[in-house]
Tab-separated table of C-alpha atoms and ligand atoms in Angstrom:
chain	number	residue	atom	x	y	z
A	243	MET	CA	122.496	126.103	105.999
A	244	ASN	CA	120.302	128.890	106.468
A	245	CYS	CA	117.675	127.157	108.379
A	246	LYS	CA	116.462	128.154	112.020
A	247	MET	CA	117.854	126.050	114.814
A	248	ARG	CA	115.587	123.876	116.817
A	249	LYS	CA	115.078	124.593	120.468
A	250	ASN	CA	114.219	121.272	121.937
A	251	ILE	CA	116.161	118.033	122.309
A	252	PRO	CA	114.689	115.406	120.066
A	253	ILE	CA	113.835	111.943	120.915
A	254	LEU	CA	115.220	109.455	118.256
A	255	TYR	CA	114.281	106.110	117.309
A	256	ILE	CA	116.602	104.032	115.304
A	257	VAL	CA	114.526	101.656	113.346
A	258	VAL	CA	116.114	98.275	112.335
A	259	PRO	CA	114.525	95.704	110.051
A	260	CYS	CA	115.902	92.208	110.814
A	261	TYR	CA	115.185	88.963	108.874
A	262	ASN	CA	117.219	85.935	109.887
A	263	GLU	CA	119.957	87.886	111.506
A	264	GLN	CA	120.905	85.757	114.600
A	265	GLU	CA	124.509	85.944	113.554
A	266	VAL	CA	124.597	89.749	113.004
A	267	LEU	CA	122.342	90.998	115.872
A	268	PRO	CA	124.756	90.112	118.744
A	269	ILE	CA	127.533	92.009	117.000
A	270	THR	CA	125.637	95.239	115.886
A	271	SER	CA	122.985	95.561	118.464
A	272	PRO	CA	125.613	97.009	121.055
A	273	LEU	CA	126.793	99.236	118.419
A	274	PHE	CA	123.382	100.811	117.934
A	275	GLN	CA	122.915	100.995	121.768
A	276	GLN	CA	126.383	102.624	122.416
A	277	LYS	CA	125.465	105.230	119.433
A	278	ILE	CA	122.213	106.135	121.348
A	279	VAL	CA	124.084	106.430	124.654
A	280	GLN	CA	126.910	108.673	122.947
A	281	LEU	CA	124.348	110.898	121.135
A	282	ILE	CA	122.524	111.323	124.489
A	283	GLY	CA	125.669	112.054	126.198
A	284	ASP	CA	126.568	114.692	123.624
A	285	GLY	CA	123.022	116.399	124.397
A	286	LYS	CA	121.931	115.910	120.936
A	287	ILE	CA	119.032	113.465	121.573
A	288	ALA	CA	116.817	113.013	124.577
A	289	GLU	CA	117.054	110.352	127.273
A	290	GLU	CA	113.858	108.600	125.965
A	291	SER	CA	115.611	107.637	122.676
A	292	ARG	CA	115.547	103.873	121.613
A	293	VAL	CA	116.699	101.377	119.210
A	294	LEU	CA	113.585	99.718	117.766
A	295	PHE	CA	114.208	96.174	116.107
A	296	VAL	CA	111.528	94.992	113.747
A	297	ASN	CA	111.535	91.240	113.495
A	298	ASP	CA	110.195	90.367	109.869
A	299	GLY	CA	108.990	86.964	110.537
A	300	SER	CA	112.575	85.491	110.821
A	301	LYS	CA	112.809	81.623	110.575
A	302	ASP	CA	115.679	81.499	113.176
A	303	THR	CA	115.977	82.821	116.753
A	304	THR	CA	116.218	86.604	115.892
A	305	TRP	CA	113.006	87.481	117.743
A	306	GLU	CA	114.098	85.566	120.890
A	307	LEU	CA	117.279	87.431	120.695
A	308	ILE	CA	115.521	90.837	120.279
A	309	GLN	CA	113.433	89.835	123.376
A	310	SER	CA	116.297	89.114	125.540
A	311	LEU	CA	118.247	92.189	124.290
A	312	SER	CA	115.255	94.349	125.176
A	313	ALA	CA	114.937	92.687	128.797
A	314	ALA	CA	118.523	93.346	129.514
A	315	ASN	CA	118.699	96.952	127.980
A	316	VAL	CA	116.452	99.999	128.543
A	317	TYR	CA	117.470	101.509	125.173
A	318	ILE	CA	116.475	98.428	123.182
A	319	GLU	CA	112.821	97.743	122.050
A	320	GLY	CA	111.479	95.346	119.470
A	321	ILE	CA	108.238	94.468	117.589
A	322	ASN	CA	107.419	91.338	115.806
A	323	LEU	CA	105.665	91.044	112.415
A	324	SER	CA	103.148	88.036	112.172
A	325	ARG	CA	105.034	86.832	109.131
A	326	ASN	CA	107.852	87.948	106.758
A	327	ARG	CA	106.647	91.013	104.647
A	328	GLY	CA	109.921	92.084	103.090
A	329	HIS	CA	112.498	94.790	103.889
A	330	GLN	CA	110.222	97.679	102.904
A	331	ASN	CA	107.115	96.566	104.942
A	332	ALA	CA	109.304	95.979	107.767
A	333	VAL	CA	110.864	99.474	107.640
A	334	LEU	CA	107.385	100.901	107.312
A	335	ALA	CA	106.085	98.888	110.338
A	336	GLY	CA	108.940	100.334	112.420
A	337	LEU	CA	108.540	103.993	111.208
A	338	MET	CA	104.790	103.928	112.002
A	339	GLU	CA	105.314	102.354	115.424
A	340	ALA	CA	107.990	105.008	116.147
A	341	LYS	CA	106.332	108.172	114.645
A	342	ASP	CA	104.021	108.755	117.734
A	343	LEU	CA	106.855	107.896	120.190
A	344	CYS	CA	109.627	110.090	119.073
A	345	ASP	CA	110.577	113.304	117.008
A	346	ILE	CA	112.948	111.623	114.719
A	347	THR	CA	113.590	108.269	113.292
A	348	ILE	CA	116.683	106.765	111.539
A	349	SER	CA	116.252	103.747	109.547
A	350	ILE	CA	119.187	101.404	108.998
A	351	ASP	CA	119.859	97.870	108.013
A	352	CYS	CA	120.947	95.679	110.958
A	353	ASP	CA	124.015	93.999	109.089
A	354	GLY	CA	126.514	96.871	109.808
A	355	GLN	CA	127.102	97.804	106.291
A	356	ASP	CA	125.967	101.279	106.752
A	357	ASP	CA	128.396	103.374	108.718
A	358	ILE	CA	126.504	104.082	112.178
A	359	ASN	CA	128.766	107.214	112.604
A	360	ALA	CA	126.989	109.137	109.870
A	361	MET	CA	124.065	109.446	112.475
A	362	ASP	CA	125.796	112.250	114.152
A	363	ALA	CA	125.811	114.328	111.049
A	364	MET	CA	122.322	113.189	110.341
A	365	VAL	CA	121.018	114.425	113.769
A	366	ASP	CA	123.019	117.757	113.277
A	367	ALA	CA	121.302	118.310	109.892
A	368	TYR	CA	117.962	117.866	111.696
A	369	LEU	CA	118.923	120.162	114.457
A	370	ASP	CA	119.724	122.609	111.687
A	371	GLY	CA	116.284	122.458	110.468
A	372	CYS	CA	115.936	119.657	107.887
A	373	GLU	CA	113.286	117.276	108.055
A	374	VAL	CA	114.779	114.391	105.981
A	375	VAL	CA	118.409	113.442	105.679
A	376	TYR	CA	119.409	110.762	103.213
A	377	GLY	CA	122.464	108.718	103.879
A	378	VAL	CA	124.207	108.319	100.714
A	379	ARG	CA	127.140	105.826	99.952
A	380	SER	CA	130.208	107.737	98.713
A	381	LYS	CA	132.121	104.596	97.843
A	382	ARG	CA	131.322	100.943	97.236
A	383	ASP	CA	134.781	99.558	97.339
A	384	THR	CA	134.075	96.668	99.673
A	385	ASP	CA	131.020	95.489	97.289
A	386	THR	CA	132.032	93.015	94.386
A	387	PHE	CA	132.389	94.599	91.121
A	388	PHE	CA	129.282	92.619	90.074
A	389	LYS	CA	127.246	94.024	93.032
A	390	ARG	CA	128.379	97.673	92.405
A	391	PHE	CA	127.725	97.506	88.734
A	392	THR	CA	124.088	96.023	89.126
A	393	ALA	CA	123.282	98.340	92.208
A	394	GLU	CA	124.617	101.437	90.301
A	395	GLY	CA	122.823	100.463	87.176
A	396	PHE	CA	119.687	100.051	89.371
A	397	TYR	CA	119.746	103.744	90.169
A	398	LYS	CA	120.431	104.982	86.800
A	399	LEU	CA	117.589	102.641	85.450
A	400	LEU	CA	115.121	104.127	87.988
A	401	ASN	CA	115.910	107.668	87.276
A	402	TRP	CA	115.883	107.169	83.498
A	403	MET	CA	112.399	105.570	83.794
A	404	GLY	CA	110.973	108.413	85.791
A	405	ALA	CA	111.236	107.187	89.510
A	406	GLU	CA	113.242	109.899	91.115
A	407	VAL	CA	115.473	108.518	93.755
A	408	VAL	CA	118.674	109.775	95.366
A	409	PHE	CA	121.759	108.275	93.716
A	410	ASN	CA	123.288	105.618	95.987
A	411	HIS	CA	120.851	106.052	98.746
A	412	ALA	CA	119.299	102.936	100.102
A	413	ASP	CA	117.113	102.980	103.329
A	414	TYR	CA	119.562	104.557	105.791
A	415	ARG	CA	117.989	107.956	106.351
A	416	LEU	CA	116.698	110.244	109.000
A	417	VAL	CA	112.886	111.203	108.902
A	418	SER	CA	111.272	113.475	111.270
A	419	SER	CA	107.757	112.480	112.903
A	420	ARG	CA	106.396	115.622	111.091
A	421	VAL	CA	107.272	114.083	107.791
A	422	LEU	CA	106.126	110.667	108.967
A	423	GLU	CA	102.739	111.994	109.972
A	424	GLU	CA	102.198	113.070	106.275
A	425	PHE	CA	103.731	109.845	104.947
A	426	ALA	CA	101.166	108.046	106.908
A	427	ASN	CA	98.607	109.151	104.316
A	428	PHE	CA	100.626	107.347	101.604
A	429	LYS	CA	98.379	104.182	101.673
A	430	GLU	CA	99.803	102.240	98.849
A	431	VAL	CA	100.756	98.657	99.278
A	432	ASN	CA	103.382	98.590	96.549
A	433	LEU	CA	106.092	100.179	98.691
A	434	PHE	CA	109.236	101.715	97.578
A	435	LEU	CA	110.304	103.919	100.441
A	436	ARG	CA	113.300	105.718	98.753
A	437	GLY	CA	111.269	106.850	96.060
A	438	MET	CA	108.084	107.586	98.129
A	439	ILE	CA	109.722	109.689	100.936
A	440	PRO	CA	111.172	112.517	98.613
A	441	LEU	CA	107.373	112.821	97.390
A	442	VAL	CA	106.472	114.037	100.802
A	443	GLY	CA	108.667	116.939	100.475
A	444	PHE	CA	109.973	119.039	103.234
A	445	LYS	CA	113.469	120.319	103.679
A	446	SER	CA	115.990	117.590	103.074
A	447	THR	CA	119.811	117.178	102.700
A	448	ALA	CA	122.230	114.392	102.261
A	449	VAL	CA	125.065	112.889	104.574
A	450	TYR	CA	127.938	110.845	102.811
A	451	TYR	CA	129.329	107.712	104.183
A	452	GLU	CA	131.282	104.624	103.086
A	453	ARG	CA	129.671	101.453	102.934
A	454	HIS	CA	131.322	98.396	104.690
A	455	GLU	CA	130.956	94.740	104.160
A	456	ARG	CA	128.202	92.816	105.782
A	457	ILE	CA	129.442	91.637	109.199
A	458	ALA	CA	128.019	88.224	109.057
A	459	GLY	CA	125.360	86.321	107.383
A	460	GLU	CA	124.278	86.770	103.615
A	461	SER	CA	122.605	89.318	101.668
A	462	HIS	CA	118.897	88.850	101.061
A	463	TYR	CA	119.140	90.781	97.800
A	464	PRO	CA	120.428	88.537	95.119
A	465	LEU	CA	120.321	89.928	91.460
A	466	MET	CA	116.823	88.573	90.801
A	467	LYS	CA	115.414	90.226	93.844
A	468	MET	CA	117.112	93.466	93.094
A	469	LEU	CA	115.725	93.465	89.472
A	470	ALA	CA	112.498	92.700	91.033
A	471	LEU	CA	112.795	95.630	93.437
A	472	ALA	CA	113.849	97.957	90.499
A	473	PHE	CA	110.930	96.900	88.411
A	474	ASP	CA	108.444	97.514	91.466
A	475	GLY	CA	110.107	100.803	92.052
A	476	ILE	CA	109.641	101.956	88.353
A	477	THR	CA	106.198	100.676	87.991
A	478	SER	CA	105.056	102.097	91.424
A	479	LEU	CA	106.500	105.516	90.888
A	480	SER	CA	106.378	106.261	87.145
A	481	VAL	CA	103.976	105.539	84.010
A	482	LYS	CA	106.958	106.010	81.595
A	483	PRO	CA	107.040	102.512	80.513
A	484	ILE	CA	103.414	102.767	79.293
A	485	ARG	CA	104.309	106.104	77.553
A	486	MET	CA	107.237	104.161	75.990
A	487	ILE	CA	104.742	101.586	74.616
A	488	THR	CA	102.673	104.366	72.971
A	489	GLY	CA	105.756	105.861	71.496
A	490	LEU	CA	106.795	102.550	70.149
A	491	GLY	CA	103.353	101.960	68.776
A	492	ALA	CA	103.438	105.315	67.167
A	493	SER	CA	106.965	104.798	65.399
A	494	ILE	CA	105.994	101.473	64.279
A	495	ALA	CA	102.778	102.736	62.939
A	496	GLY	CA	104.776	105.445	61.091
A	497	LEU	CA	107.191	102.707	59.712
A	498	SER	CA	104.189	100.633	58.585
A	499	MET	CA	102.933	103.566	56.500
A	500	ILE	CA	106.193	103.561	54.485
A	501	GLY	CA	105.758	99.783	54.158
A	502	VAL	CA	102.328	100.095	52.881
A	503	ILE	CA	103.313	102.833	50.300
A	504	TRP	CA	106.040	100.492	49.181
A	505	ALA	CA	103.714	97.678	48.984
A	506	VAL	CA	101.232	99.587	46.866
A	507	ILE	CA	103.877	101.043	44.412
A	508	ALA	CA	105.471	97.396	44.031
A	509	HIS	CA	101.940	96.018	43.300
A	510	PHE	CA	101.175	98.364	40.768
A	511	THR	CA	104.479	98.332	38.963
A	512	GLY	CA	104.228	94.540	38.861
A	513	HIS	CA	107.108	93.631	41.148
A	514	SER	CA	105.006	92.157	43.999
A	515	VAL	CA	106.692	88.882	44.757
A	516	ALA	CA	105.672	86.432	47.808
A	517	GLY	CA	108.330	87.529	50.027
A	518	TRP	CA	107.323	85.129	53.057
A	519	ALA	CA	110.774	85.838	54.825
A	520	SER	CA	110.175	89.356	55.346
A	521	MET	CA	106.426	88.738	56.354
A	522	ILE	CA	107.571	86.175	58.859
A	523	SER	CA	109.997	88.629	60.323
A	524	ILE	CA	107.607	91.470	60.784
A	525	VAL	CA	104.915	89.148	62.126
A	526	CYS	CA	107.214	87.751	64.752
A	527	PHE	CA	108.712	91.062	65.677
A	528	LEU	CA	105.321	92.619	65.990
A	529	GLY	CA	104.025	89.645	67.787
A	530	GLY	CA	107.018	90.037	70.417
A	531	ILE	CA	106.512	93.675	70.896
A	532	GLN	CA	102.819	93.385	71.448
A	533	LEU	CA	103.388	90.597	74.045
A	534	ALA	CA	105.976	92.569	75.779
A	535	SER	CA	103.656	95.643	75.904
A	536	LEU	CA	100.744	93.465	77.223
A	537	GLY	CA	103.028	92.266	79.958
A	538	ILE	CA	104.029	95.645	80.928
A	539	ILE	CA	100.460	96.917	81.049
A	540	GLY	CA	99.437	93.756	82.883
A	541	GLU	CA	102.072	94.732	85.540
A	542	TYR	CA	100.209	97.974	86.141
A	543	ILE	CA	96.835	96.251	86.151
A	544	GLY	CA	98.320	93.853	88.615
A	545	LYS	CA	99.334	96.852	90.848
A	546	ILE	CA	95.931	98.459	90.684
A	547	TYR	CA	94.517	94.972	91.721
A	548	MET	CA	96.724	94.728	94.795
A	549	GLU	CA	96.068	98.335	95.565
A	550	THR	CA	92.255	97.968	95.448
A	551	LYS	CA	92.255	95.161	97.955
A	552	ARG	CA	93.765	97.481	100.542
A	553	ARG	CA	95.223	94.727	102.552
A	554	PRO	CA	97.265	95.638	105.813
A	555	ARG	CA	100.944	95.964	104.894
A	556	TYR	CA	101.961	94.326	107.919
A	557	ILE	CA	100.526	92.911	111.083
A	558	ILE	CA	102.398	93.361	114.447
A	559	SER	CA	101.841	90.308	116.593
A	560	GLU	CA	104.101	91.083	119.521
A	561	ARG	CA	105.937	94.041	121.172
A	562	THR	CA	108.696	93.928	123.891
A	563	ALA	CA	107.280	97.252	125.357
A	564	GLU	CA	103.899	97.460	126.973
A	565	ARG	CA	101.755	100.289	125.394
A	566	ALA	CA	98.578	101.776	126.668
A	567	ASP	CA	97.206	102.304	123.174
A	568	ASP	CA	97.612	99.038	121.394
A	569	GLY	CA	95.328	99.619	118.314
A	570	LYS	CA	98.135	100.565	115.867
A	571	GLY	CA	98.929	97.205	114.343
A	572	ASP	CA	96.503	97.645	111.617
A	573	GLY	CA	99.197	98.281	109.012
A	574	GLN	CA	97.482	101.267	107.603
A	575	GLY	CA	99.992	103.539	109.100
A	576	GLY	CA	98.420	104.408	112.411
A	577	LYS	CA	95.436	106.447	112.966
B	56	UDP	N1	115.185	92.245	105.783
B	56	UDP	C1	114.056	92.241	106.061
B	56	UDP	N2	113.140	91.461	105.523
B	56	UDP	C2	113.383	90.636	104.338
B	56	UDP	C3	114.769	90.724	103.888
B	56	UDP	C4	115.702	91.663	104.439
B	56	UDP	O1	113.752	92.816	107.124
B	56	UDP	O2	112.618	89.891	103.785
B	56	UDP	C5	116.270	93.243	106.259
B	56	UDP	C6	117.685	92.485	106.591
B	56	UDP	O3	117.614	91.918	107.737
B	56	UDP	C7	118.462	93.752	106.469
B	56	UDP	C8	117.943	94.611	105.546
B	56	UDP	O4	116.699	94.236	105.469
B	56	UDP	O5	118.573	94.365	107.784
B	56	UDP	C9	118.693	94.629	104.360
B	56	UDP	O6	118.934	93.304	103.689
B	56	UDP	P1	120.297	92.796	103.192
B	56	UDP	O7	121.446	93.272	103.992
B	56	UDP	O8	120.105	91.376	102.939
B	56	UDP	O9	120.348	93.444	101.730
B	56	UDP	P2	121.587	94.272	100.918
B	56	UDP	O10	122.127	95.172	102.051
B	56	UDP	O11	122.378	93.086	100.652
B	56	UDP	O12	120.923	95.026	99.853
B	57	MG	MG1	122.934	94.557	103.771
């Protein structure tokens, strides 16, 4: 890499969204903390670095756990969202909370699936001058065939539909505060972070790691939720589906012209029979296409509706750390 080396040792915040993770947290939180201590020891990050857990309105004892972990350990902090807002909003809340306190953030799931040791290479890439470092899964051997198939199909579908995402990259990534400062101006409520961060630009690179199995508990992303996320990602990042409708409309109109010519010729040559079967098929086919197209356009209108409300994307109800300036829980990405 031909980027210039950085002079100062950066403060790192590891941002970890947690939803009903009481079985997983006691296992993974020491790992995050050890990672911070090791990186400080290696002289790569500053002593003020922290792990920031974001409790996404868990229904179990996750928040109590985070509070006790933070009371017992200087390297651990937590924020509590006022209710469950979903993975993407939870990550955003953590990133926006951290951006004014540190130089770099690394977001990672709390279930131990993403290899914590990839963080060393991520920080190295930052020290080499990169502002965004994507964690990319090199293998998915431990995922079931079904999960792997659906997950990889998900990335292909997204890219094909015009939402550019890094293949096999989820939300394990290093982002510098400089990028987050710019990202705070992306005010949309339909969040799809992995597709939005590349839009900010700046120098980026990827770090490869192997994905493990979930340490405990269950995935919150069953097939339906993953399909919903893919659909959300596509409609938030691209208008290709609407263009496809236009294309489809134009092709069907073209075909209809042939049909019209054929009908006119049949009429004048005296072959016009009452073909109700073909008529019914065409009517049903077109009716189906029209409804599906309306649905897709409706999805975009729904998105516009949600955006115009400009509701807060998250509300922070509690913090483990006392801060002088407490006016940042507006969910609008800080001021
Ligand atoms: N998560 C969250 N809010 C939710 C659902 C999930 O903060 O509403 C967190 C969860 O605790 C985990 C991460 O998002 O740290 C990813 O979730 P999960 O491991 O269930 O997804 P998968 O890895 O199976 O795609
Ligand atoms: Mg997981």
